[in-house]
Coordinates of C-alpha atoms (C1' of nucleotides) in Angstrom, one line a residue:
Chain B
M1 CA 140.0 89.3 117.3
Y2 CA 140.1 90.5 113.7
L3 CA 142.8 90.2 111.1
A4 CA 142.9 93.5 109.2
V5 CA 143.8 93.0 105.5
S6 CA 144.8 95.6 103.0
P7 CA 146.2 95.2 99.6
V8 CA 149.5 96.8 98.5
V9 CA 149.2 98.0 94.9
D10 CA 152.1 98.6 92.7
P11 CA 150.6 101.2 90.1
T12 CA 153.0 100.0 87.5
A13 CA 152.0 96.3 87.7
T14 CA 148.8 94.8 86.4
G15 CA 146.8 91.8 87.6
G16 CA 146.1 92.7 91.3
P17 CA 148.3 93.4 94.2
A18 CA 151.4 91.1 94.7
H19 CA 151.3 91.7 98.4
W20 CA 149.0 92.4 101.3
R21 CA 149.5 93.8 104.8
L22 CA 148.0 92.0 107.7
R23 CA 147.7 93.0 111.2
P24 CA 145.9 91.4 114.2
V25 CA 143.5 93.9 115.7
A26 CA 141.2 93.7 118.8
P27 CA 137.6 94.9 118.7
D28 CA 138.7 98.1 120.4
G29 CA 141.1 98.8 117.6
A30 CA 144.2 98.1 119.5
A31 CA 146.9 96.4 117.5
A32 CA 147.1 92.8 118.8
G33 CA 150.3 91.7 117.2
P34 CA 152.9 92.8 114.7
E35 CA 152.1 93.8 111.2
R36 CA 153.0 91.2 108.5
R37 CA 153.7 91.7 104.7
V38 CA 152.6 88.6 102.8
D39 CA 152.2 87.1 99.4
A40 CA 149.5 84.8 98.3
A41 CA 150.9 81.8 100.1
G42 CA 151.1 84.0 103.3
L43 CA 147.6 85.0 102.8
A44 CA 146.4 81.2 102.4
G45 CA 148.4 80.3 105.5
A46 CA 146.8 83.2 107.5
E47 CA 143.3 81.9 106.6
L48 CA 144.1 78.6 107.8
E49 CA 144.1 80.1 111.3
R50 CA 140.4 80.8 110.7
P51 CA 140.5 84.6 111.6
R52 CA 137.6 87.0 111.2
W53 CA 139.1 89.1 108.4
L54 CA 138.5 92.7 108.7
M55 CA 138.5 94.5 105.4
D56 CA 137.4 97.8 104.0
A57 CA 134.8 96.3 101.6
A58 CA 134.7 92.7 100.3
A59 CA 133.6 94.3 96.9
R60 CA 137.0 96.0 96.5
V61 CA 139.3 93.7 98.4
Y62 CA 138.0 90.1 98.1
P63 CA 138.0 89.5 94.4
D64 CA 141.9 89.9 94.5
L65 CA 142.1 87.6 97.6
L66 CA 140.1 85.0 95.6
A67 CA 142.4 85.5 92.7
A68 CA 145.3 84.9 94.9
G69 CA 143.8 81.7 96.0
C70 CA 142.7 82.8 99.3
P71 CA 138.9 82.0 100.0
V72 CA 137.8 83.7 103.3
R73 CA 135.5 82.2 105.7
R74 CA 134.5 85.0 108.0
S75 CA 134.8 88.8 107.8
H76 CA 133.7 92.1 109.1
D77 CA 132.9 94.4 106.2
V78 CA 133.4 98.0 107.3
T79 CA 131.7 99.6 104.3
L80 CA 128.5 97.2 104.4
T81 CA 128.3 97.6 108.1
E82 CA 128.6 101.5 107.8
R83 CA 125.7 101.7 105.4
I84 CA 123.4 100.0 107.8
L85 CA 124.7 102.1 110.9
L86 CA 124.5 105.4 108.8
A87 CA 120.9 104.6 107.8
R88 CA 120.1 104.0 111.5
D89 CA 121.2 107.7 112.0
G90 CA 119.2 109.1 109.0
R91 CA 122.5 109.6 107.2
S92 CA 122.2 107.3 104.2
G93 CA 124.4 108.2 101.3
E94 CA 127.3 109.4 103.3
P95 CA 130.7 108.0 102.5
S96 CA 131.1 104.6 104.0
S97 CA 134.6 103.4 103.5
A98 CA 137.0 102.6 106.2
A99 CA 138.7 105.8 105.5
A100 CA 135.5 107.7 105.8
V101 CA 134.6 106.0 109.2
H102 CA 138.1 106.8 110.4
A103 CA 137.9 110.4 109.3
R104 CA 134.5 111.0 110.9
A105 CA 135.7 109.3 114.2
R106 CA 138.7 111.5 114.2
G107 CA 137.2 114.7 113.2
L108 CA 138.9 115.0 109.8
T109 CA 137.8 115.7 106.4
V110 CA 135.9 112.8 105.1
P111 CA 137.0 111.4 101.8
T112 CA 134.5 110.4 99.2
D113 CA 134.2 106.5 98.7
P114 CA 136.4 105.0 96.1
D115 CA 134.6 104.1 93.0
P116 CA 134.9 100.5 92.3
A117 CA 134.3 101.0 88.6
A118 CA 137.0 103.5 88.2
R119 CA 139.6 101.4 90.0
D120 CA 141.1 99.3 87.5
G121 CA 144.7 100.3 86.5
Q122 CA 144.4 103.4 88.9
P123 CA 146.3 103.5 92.1
G124 CA 144.0 102.9 95.1
L125 CA 143.0 105.7 97.5
F126 CA 145.8 105.2 99.7
E127 CA 148.5 104.1 97.3
S128 CA 149.1 107.2 95.3
G129 CA 152.8 108.4 96.1
D130 CA 152.0 111.9 97.2
A131 CA 150.1 111.5 100.4
G132 CA 147.7 114.5 101.1
P133 CA 146.9 115.6 104.5
E134 CA 143.7 113.4 104.6
Q135 CA 145.5 110.2 103.5
V136 CA 145.4 107.6 106.2
D137 CA 147.3 104.4 106.6
P138 CA 144.6 101.9 105.5
L139 CA 145.3 99.5 108.4
E140 CA 145.0 102.4 110.8
A141 CA 141.7 103.2 109.3
L142 CA 140.5 99.8 109.6
A143 CA 141.5 99.7 113.3
T144 CA 139.7 103.0 113.9
A145 CA 136.7 101.9 112.1
I146 CA 136.2 98.6 113.8
A147 CA 136.6 100.3 117.3
D148 CA 134.0 102.9 116.2
Q149 CA 131.5 100.5 114.8
H150 CA 131.8 98.1 117.8
R151 CA 131.0 101.0 120.0
R152 CA 128.0 102.0 117.8
I153 CA 126.7 98.5 117.5
G154 CA 126.8 97.9 121.3
S155 CA 125.0 95.0 122.6
D156 CA 122.1 95.0 120.2
N157 CA 122.1 91.5 119.3
A158 CA 119.8 91.8 116.3
L159 CA 122.2 94.3 114.9
R160 CA 125.1 92.2 115.5
L161 CA 123.4 89.4 113.6
L162 CA 122.5 91.8 110.8
V163 CA 126.1 93.0 110.6
A164 CA 127.5 89.4 110.6
A165 CA 125.1 88.4 108.0
E166 CA 125.7 91.4 105.8
S167 CA 129.5 90.9 106.1
A168 CA 129.0 87.3 105.0
S169 CA 126.8 88.4 102.2
G170 CA 129.6 90.6 101.0
L171 CA 131.8 87.4 100.8
A172 CA 129.3 85.4 99.1
A173 CA 128.6 88.1 96.5
A174 CA 132.2 88.3 95.5
E175 CA 132.6 84.5 95.5
M176 CA 129.5 84.2 93.2
G177 CA 130.8 87.0 90.8
F178 CA 134.2 85.1 90.8
A179 CA 132.6 81.7 90.1
G180 CA 129.8 82.7 87.9
L181 CA 126.7 80.8 87.0
P182 CA 127.4 77.9 84.7
W183 CA 126.1 79.0 81.3
D184 CA 125.5 76.8 78.2
V185 CA 126.2 79.2 75.5
R186 CA 125.1 76.7 72.8
E187 CA 121.7 76.2 74.6
H188 CA 121.2 79.9 74.8
D189 CA 122.0 80.3 71.1
R190 CA 119.6 77.5 70.2
L191 CA 116.8 79.2 72.2
L192 CA 117.5 82.6 70.5
T193 CA 117.6 81.1 67.0
A194 CA 114.4 79.4 67.6
A195 CA 112.7 82.5 68.8
L196 CA 114.4 85.0 66.6
G197 CA 115.9 83.4 63.6
P198 CA 119.8 83.1 63.1
R199 CA 122.0 85.7 64.6
P200 CA 122.0 88.7 62.2
V201 CA 125.0 90.1 60.9
G202 CA 125.7 94.0 61.1
G203 CA 122.9 96.1 62.6
A204 CA 120.1 94.2 61.0
R205 CA 116.9 92.9 62.8
P206 CA 116.7 89.3 63.3
V207 CA 114.4 87.8 60.6
K208 CA 111.6 87.0 62.9
L209 CA 111.6 90.7 64.2
A210 CA 111.8 92.1 60.8
A211 CA 109.0 90.0 59.6
L212 CA 106.9 91.2 62.5
A213 CA 107.9 94.8 61.8
G214 CA 106.6 94.3 58.2
Q215 CA 103.3 92.8 59.3
I216 CA 102.7 95.7 61.7
S217 CA 103.2 98.3 59.1
A218 CA 101.0 96.3 56.7
A219 CA 98.3 96.0 59.4
F220 CA 98.4 99.9 59.9
G221 CA 98.5 100.6 56.2
F222 CA 101.6 102.9 56.7
E223 CA 105.2 102.6 57.8
V224 CA 105.5 102.2 61.6
N225 CA 108.7 101.7 63.7
P226 CA 107.6 99.3 66.5
D227 CA 110.6 100.1 68.5
S228 CA 109.3 103.7 68.9
V229 CA 106.7 104.2 71.5
T230 CA 105.8 107.5 69.9
D231 CA 105.5 106.0 66.5
V232 CA 103.3 103.0 67.8
R233 CA 101.0 105.5 69.8
N234 CA 100.6 107.8 66.9
A235 CA 99.7 104.9 64.6
F236 CA 96.9 103.6 66.8
R237 CA 95.5 107.1 67.2
R238 CA 95.5 107.5 63.5
S239 CA 93.5 104.4 63.3
G240 CA 91.0 105.5 65.8
F241 CA 92.4 104.2 69.0
D242 CA 92.9 107.2 71.5
I243 CA 95.6 105.5 73.6
E244 CA 97.9 107.2 76.1
S245 CA 100.3 104.4 76.6
T246 CA 101.4 101.5 74.7
G247 CA 101.8 99.2 77.6
R248 CA 100.9 95.4 77.3
W249 CA 97.7 96.2 79.4
V250 CA 96.5 98.7 77.0
L251 CA 97.3 97.0 73.7
R252 CA 95.7 93.8 75.0
E253 CA 92.4 95.3 75.0
L254 CA 92.5 96.8 71.5
A255 CA 90.5 95.5 68.7
H256 CA 93.0 96.2 65.9
P257 CA 95.1 93.5 63.8
A258 CA 98.3 95.4 64.7
A259 CA 97.9 95.1 68.6
G260 CA 98.7 91.4 68.7
L261 CA 101.6 91.7 66.4
V262 CA 103.1 94.6 68.4
L263 CA 102.8 92.6 71.6
Q264 CA 104.7 89.8 69.9
Y265 CA 107.3 92.1 68.6
K266 CA 107.8 93.6 72.1
E267 CA 108.3 90.2 73.6
L268 CA 110.9 89.0 71.1
S269 CA 112.6 92.4 70.9
R270 CA 113.1 92.3 74.6
L271 CA 114.6 88.9 74.3
Y272 CA 117.0 90.1 71.5
T273 CA 118.2 93.3 73.1
A274 CA 118.2 92.5 76.8
N275 CA 119.4 88.8 76.7
G276 CA 120.5 88.1 73.2
W277 CA 123.8 87.6 71.5
N278 CA 125.2 90.8 72.7
W279 CA 124.5 89.8 76.2
I280 CA 126.3 86.6 75.9
A281 CA 129.3 88.4 74.5
D282 CA 129.3 91.0 77.2
W283 CA 128.6 88.7 80.3
V284 CA 129.5 85.2 79.7
R285 CA 133.1 84.1 79.8
D286 CA 134.3 80.5 79.7
G287 CA 130.8 79.0 80.1
R288 CA 129.9 81.1 83.2
L289 CA 127.7 84.1 83.5
H290 CA 129.6 86.8 85.6
S291 CA 127.2 89.3 87.2
E292 CA 128.5 91.7 89.7
F293 CA 126.3 91.2 92.8
V294 CA 125.7 94.1 95.3
P295 CA 124.5 93.3 98.6
G296 CA 122.6 96.1 100.3
G297 CA 122.4 97.7 96.9
V298 CA 118.6 98.3 97.5
V299 CA 117.5 100.3 100.6
S300 CA 115.6 97.5 101.9
G301 CA 118.8 95.4 102.1
R302 CA 118.0 93.4 99.0
W303 CA 120.9 92.9 96.7
A304 CA 121.2 94.6 93.4
T305 CA 123.5 93.7 90.5
R306 CA 125.8 95.8 88.2
G307 CA 125.8 94.7 84.7
G308 CA 124.3 91.6 83.1
G309 CA 120.9 92.1 84.6
G310 CA 121.9 89.3 86.9
L311 CA 118.7 89.3 89.1
Q312 CA 116.5 89.5 86.0
I313 CA 117.3 86.4 84.1
P314 CA 114.1 85.8 82.3
R315 CA 112.5 82.4 82.3
A316 CA 112.7 82.2 78.4
I317 CA 116.5 81.6 78.8
R318 CA 116.9 79.8 82.1
A319 CA 117.4 76.6 80.3
A320 CA 120.9 77.9 79.4
A321 CA 121.9 77.7 83.0
R322 CA 123.1 74.2 83.2
A323 CA 125.3 72.2 85.6
E324 CA 128.7 71.1 84.3
P325 CA 129.3 67.3 83.6
G326 CA 129.3 65.5 87.0
Y327 CA 127.8 68.4 88.7
R328 CA 124.0 69.3 89.6
L329 CA 122.4 72.5 90.4
V330 CA 120.6 72.8 93.7
V331 CA 118.0 75.4 93.5
A332 CA 116.4 76.4 96.8
D333 CA 113.8 79.0 97.2
A334 CA 111.8 80.2 100.1
A335 CA 108.3 80.2 98.7
Q336 CA 106.0 82.9 99.6
L337 CA 108.7 84.4 101.9
E338 CA 107.1 87.8 102.5
P339 CA 103.8 86.7 103.9
R340 CA 105.5 84.3 106.1
V341 CA 107.8 87.0 107.3
L342 CA 104.9 89.3 108.0
A343 CA 103.3 86.4 110.2
A344 CA 106.5 86.2 112.1
L345 CA 107.1 90.0 112.3
S346 CA 103.6 90.8 113.6
A347 CA 103.4 87.6 115.5
D348 CA 99.7 87.2 114.4
P349 CA 98.7 83.9 115.7
A350 CA 96.3 83.0 113.0
L351 CA 98.7 83.9 110.1
Q352 CA 101.6 82.1 111.8
A353 CA 99.4 79.1 112.0
V354 CA 98.5 79.4 108.3
S355 CA 102.3 79.8 107.3
T356 CA 102.8 76.2 108.3
D357 CA 101.0 75.2 105.1
A358 CA 103.2 74.3 102.2
D359 CA 100.9 76.7 100.2
L360 CA 100.3 79.6 102.4
Y361 CA 97.7 81.2 99.9
A362 CA 95.7 78.0 99.8
G363 CA 95.7 78.1 103.5
L364 CA 94.5 81.7 103.5
A365 CA 91.8 80.8 101.1
A366 CA 90.4 78.0 103.1
D367 CA 90.7 80.2 106.2
G368 CA 88.6 83.0 105.2
F369 CA 88.3 83.5 101.5
G370 CA 85.9 80.8 100.7
G371 CA 88.5 78.6 99.1
D372 CA 89.2 81.4 96.5
R373 CA 93.1 81.1 96.3
A374 CA 93.5 83.8 93.9
A375 CA 91.6 86.3 95.9
A376 CA 93.4 85.5 99.1
K377 CA 96.7 86.0 97.3
L378 CA 95.6 89.4 95.9
A379 CA 94.4 90.5 99.4
M380 CA 97.6 89.6 101.0
L381 CA 99.7 91.2 98.4
G382 CA 97.6 94.3 98.3
A383 CA 97.9 94.5 102.1
M384 CA 101.8 94.3 101.8
Y385 CA 102.0 96.8 98.9
G386 CA 99.3 99.3 100.0
Q387 CA 96.8 98.7 97.4
T388 CA 93.7 100.3 98.4
S389 CA 91.6 100.2 95.1
G390 CA 90.0 97.4 93.2
E391 CA 89.4 94.0 94.5
A392 CA 92.4 94.0 96.7
G393 CA 91.0 97.0 98.6
R394 CA 87.7 95.3 98.9
L395 CA 89.3 92.1 100.3
L396 CA 91.3 94.1 102.9
G397 CA 88.5 94.0 105.2
T398 CA 88.4 90.1 105.3
L399 CA 92.1 90.0 105.8
R400 CA 91.9 92.4 108.7
S401 CA 89.1 90.4 110.3
R402 CA 91.1 87.2 110.2
Y403 CA 94.7 88.6 110.7
P404 CA 94.4 91.8 112.7
A405 CA 97.8 91.8 114.2
A406 CA 99.3 91.3 110.7
V407 CA 97.3 94.1 109.0
A408 CA 97.8 96.4 111.9
C409 CA 101.7 95.8 111.5
V410 CA 101.9 97.0 108.1
E411 CA 99.3 99.7 108.6
A412 CA 101.3 101.1 111.5
A413 CA 104.4 101.1 109.1
A414 CA 102.4 103.0 106.5
R415 CA 101.1 105.7 109.0
Q416 CA 104.7 106.2 110.2
G417 CA 105.8 106.8 106.6
E418 CA 102.8 109.0 105.8
A419 CA 104.0 111.2 108.7
G420 CA 107.6 111.5 107.5
G421 CA 109.0 109.0 109.9
V422 CA 111.3 106.0 109.5
V423 CA 110.6 102.3 110.1
R424 CA 112.9 99.4 110.8
S425 CA 113.2 95.8 109.6
V426 CA 113.2 93.0 112.2
L427 CA 117.0 93.1 112.6
G428 CA 117.1 96.9 112.4
R429 CA 117.7 97.9 108.9
T430 CA 116.3 101.5 108.7
S431 CA 114.4 103.1 105.9
P432 CA 115.7 106.4 104.6
P433 CA 113.7 109.6 105.7
P434 CA 111.9 111.3 102.9
G435 CA 113.7 114.1 101.0
G436 CA 113.4 117.7 101.2
T437 CA 111.1 117.9 98.3
W438 CA 108.7 115.5 99.9
R439 CA 108.7 117.5 103.1
A440 CA 108.1 120.7 101.2
V441 CA 105.1 119.2 99.3
V442 CA 103.5 117.8 102.2
A443 CA 104.1 120.9 104.2
T444 CA 102.6 123.1 101.6
G445 CA 99.4 120.9 101.3
T446 CA 98.8 120.9 105.0
D447 CA 99.0 124.7 105.1
E448 CA 95.8 126.6 106.1
T449 CA 95.9 128.6 102.9
A450 CA 96.6 125.4 100.6
S451 CA 94.7 125.0 97.4
D452 CA 92.7 121.8 96.7
A453 CA 95.4 120.9 94.3
D454 CA 98.1 121.4 96.8
R455 CA 96.2 119.3 99.4
R456 CA 95.7 116.5 96.9
R457 CA 99.3 116.4 95.9
A458 CA 100.4 116.5 99.5
R459 CA 98.0 113.5 100.3
E460 CA 99.4 111.8 97.3
Y461 CA 102.9 112.2 98.3
A462 CA 102.2 111.1 102.0
R463 CA 100.4 108.0 100.9
S464 CA 103.1 107.1 98.5
W465 CA 105.8 107.3 101.1
G466 CA 103.4 105.3 103.4
R467 CA 103.3 102.5 100.8
F468 CA 107.0 102.6 100.6
T469 CA 107.3 102.2 104.5
R470 CA 104.7 99.8 104.6
N471 CA 106.4 97.4 102.2
F472 CA 109.9 98.2 103.6
V473 CA 109.1 96.5 107.0
V474 CA 108.2 93.3 105.2
Q475 CA 110.6 93.5 102.2
A476 CA 113.5 94.4 104.6
S477 CA 112.8 91.8 107.2
A478 CA 112.6 89.3 104.4
A479 CA 116.0 90.5 103.2
D480 CA 117.2 90.1 106.8
W481 CA 116.0 86.6 106.8
A482 CA 117.4 85.8 103.5
A483 CA 120.9 87.2 104.5
V484 CA 121.0 85.0 107.6
W485 CA 119.9 82.0 105.5
L486 CA 122.6 82.5 102.9
S487 CA 125.3 83.1 105.4
T488 CA 124.3 79.9 107.3
L489 CA 124.1 78.0 104.1
R490 CA 127.4 79.4 103.0
R491 CA 129.3 78.4 106.1
E492 CA 127.9 74.9 106.1
L493 CA 128.6 74.5 102.4
A494 CA 132.4 74.9 103.1
S495 CA 132.4 71.3 104.3
L496 CA 131.5 69.9 100.8
S497 CA 134.3 70.3 98.4
G498 CA 133.4 71.5 94.9
A499 CA 130.1 73.0 95.9
E500 CA 129.9 76.7 95.4
L501 CA 127.1 79.2 95.5
V502 CA 126.6 80.6 92.0
F503 CA 123.4 82.6 92.2
F504 CA 121.2 84.4 94.8
Q505 CA 118.1 86.3 94.1
H506 CA 116.1 87.8 97.1
D507 CA 114.7 84.5 98.3
E508 CA 116.4 81.9 96.2
V509 CA 119.9 80.4 95.9
V510 CA 121.5 78.3 93.4
V511 CA 124.5 75.9 94.3
H512 CA 126.7 74.2 91.8
A513 CA 127.7 71.0 93.3
P514 CA 129.3 67.7 92.4
Q515 CA 126.7 65.1 91.9
Q516 CA 127.7 63.2 95.0
H517 CA 127.0 66.3 97.4
A518 CA 123.8 67.4 95.7
A519 CA 121.6 65.8 98.4
A520 CA 123.6 67.0 101.2
V521 CA 123.4 70.6 99.8
A522 CA 119.7 70.4 99.6
E523 CA 119.6 69.3 103.2
I524 CA 121.9 72.1 104.3
A525 CA 119.6 74.6 102.6
I526 CA 116.6 73.3 104.4
E527 CA 118.4 73.3 107.8
A528 CA 119.7 76.8 107.2
A529 CA 116.3 78.1 106.7
E530 CA 115.1 76.6 110.0
Q531 CA 118.1 78.3 111.6
A532 CA 117.3 81.6 110.0
R533 CA 113.9 81.6 111.2
D534 CA 115.0 80.8 114.7
L535 CA 117.7 83.5 114.7
V536 CA 115.9 86.3 113.0
F537 CA 112.4 85.6 114.6
P538 CA 113.3 84.1 118.0
G539 CA 110.1 82.5 119.5
A540 CA 108.0 82.7 116.2
T541 CA 106.0 79.8 115.2
A542 CA 105.7 81.1 111.6
S543 CA 107.4 78.8 109.2
T544 CA 109.7 79.9 106.4
P545 CA 110.5 76.7 104.4
V546 CA 112.6 76.2 101.5
R547 CA 112.1 73.4 99.1
P548 CA 115.4 72.5 97.1
M549 CA 115.4 71.0 93.7
I550 CA 118.3 69.0 92.3
V551 CA 118.3 69.7 88.6
G552 CA 120.6 69.6 85.6
G553 CA 119.1 72.8 84.3
Y554 CA 117.8 75.9 86.1
A555 CA 114.6 75.9 84.0
E556 CA 113.6 72.5 85.4
A557 CA 113.3 73.9 88.8
K558 CA 110.2 75.8 88.4
Chain N
dG1 C1' 127.3 113.9 69.9
dC2 C1' 126.1 113.1 74.8
dG3 C1' 123.3 112.5 78.7
dG4 C1' 119.2 112.4 81.4
dG5 C1' 114.4 111.4 81.5
dG6 C1' 110.5 108.4 80.3
dG7 C1' 108.2 104.3 78.7
dG8 C1' 108.3 99.6 78.9
dC9 C1' 109.4 95.1 80.6
dG10 C1' 112.1 91.4 83.0
dC11 C1' 112.9 89.7 87.9
dC12 C1' 111.4 89.1 93.1
Chain V
dA1 C1' 87.7 108.7 98.5
dA2 C1' 91.9 106.7 98.2
dA3 C1' 95.2 104.2 91.6
dG4 C1' 100.4 98.2 94.5
dG5 C1' 106.4 97.7 97.0
dG6 C1' 111.6 97.2 95.2
dC7 C1' 115.0 96.8 91.3
dG8 C1' 118.2 97.1 86.2
dC9 C1' 118.4 97.7 81.6
dC10 C1' 116.8 98.5 77.0
dC11 C1' 115.4 101.8 73.5
dC12 C1' 113.5 106.2 72.2
dC13 C1' 113.3 111.0 72.5
dC14 C1' 114.5 115.6 73.5
dG15 C1' 117.4 119.2 75.1
dC16 C1' 121.9 120.9 75.5

DNA sequence: GCGGGGGGCGCC
DNA sequence: AAAGGGCGCCCCCCGC
């Protein structure tokens, strides 16, 4: 049974909906009780009955519920679910809102998805006074959508698990955006000032950057703007270094006094522009970093973020992520998740055995790489990413001889992609099919009359897509595991008052918890990982351990 | 003046 | 023989 929820927006009011409409709905879409119209207190009362809430999209609905004081335990997220189901049908990118699902199921004109970014102050899709022919009652749309999705999911247990975990991820993401990551602005400012000098006024460069820019020009003997790739490249060419790119890997090899200075400049400049004082002003409010997390924002099922670069908090400023007084951060990450997932996915006995090592790469090294951990790691990453050249390519043979099933698993995925096919994660997330351009290029290159250049280009395209699908099966299955881990962890966390998820990044969570609950949170993280392994890879002997650390500041965790 | 593409770099 | 996957965001640059 579900409880469908839909906000009632008054276009003239600000600060979110004052009322919500609720309706019990059976899995087949039939109304299972009368509709209610409730305020915040009514919402909270309804949640006490522990329903599975049925919502259009947590990203659109849940922030207002949280603001109204109604944290939700369980949900079915029509939009997140629809993305998964559409991808399985090779229809990624089609509208996925409840209204769209409803329209498709009823053969009506499908509305485009509401844009969450353009929603503030605007009446929602269904609330505009003049209902057009394609407007549908939102509760009606939800009822149609759950029935339709139930039918399409059927009895596929893996898919059911994926949909449940994805829906829970939607809740977790909204909660994390709402809570924010505790952020010590004074510590951040201290780090910035130490690296860059005091915060500049106006548009001036910080003093350290200005000094480096001056030294760079002096080293060349003429004026060079280190912010300009073109400028830097031309300067090195004038100085006798014929470089194509100004990337780190190129500059590192240059025997010119400016090279090291440019590298220093780039590092500091990135800190200043990407995570400097402006970033604080934009994304930190009341001591919390508020990123918008977007579950399923990546085709593989990984999360993305909108704004703040929430998944790219550089190590240089992690010391600013600090627990509040009386609290601790519990940082739990699944170390070396992807090779462990490959072990489980491929059921390779030898790799599963090695995966029980705390350091999988050390185990690999001992198992066939003469103790050379770096080589073992390179070979494993190369196999998962599709690297065929260099040392990784040479080491692939060793990997294949030791772990034939694991290598065969990723190579089968690569062949599937090279042929234009799709692949699936362990729980059934499906890769997108290649686009029209790809098909055209590959078709041209395989024609009898194709030129050598056309053939080469076609091979390149095919191989590139093969690398994508090769990596997809591992990355997406890791994302499946992580979603189940996160949702299990989140569910158990509800029993510890004051503990909240504040950060999630692919294979790592941060929980902000009262000091006295920190140890329990760590235990929950460990157990949730074991449950995730059993749910996502039933029967697998591979291990996907997490090692939580209880710290005051994020920087202490690594 | 604006937007898109590209180079580059941060994270996993 | 074969030139490693996924992102977001910054700046510059160029074309309109």
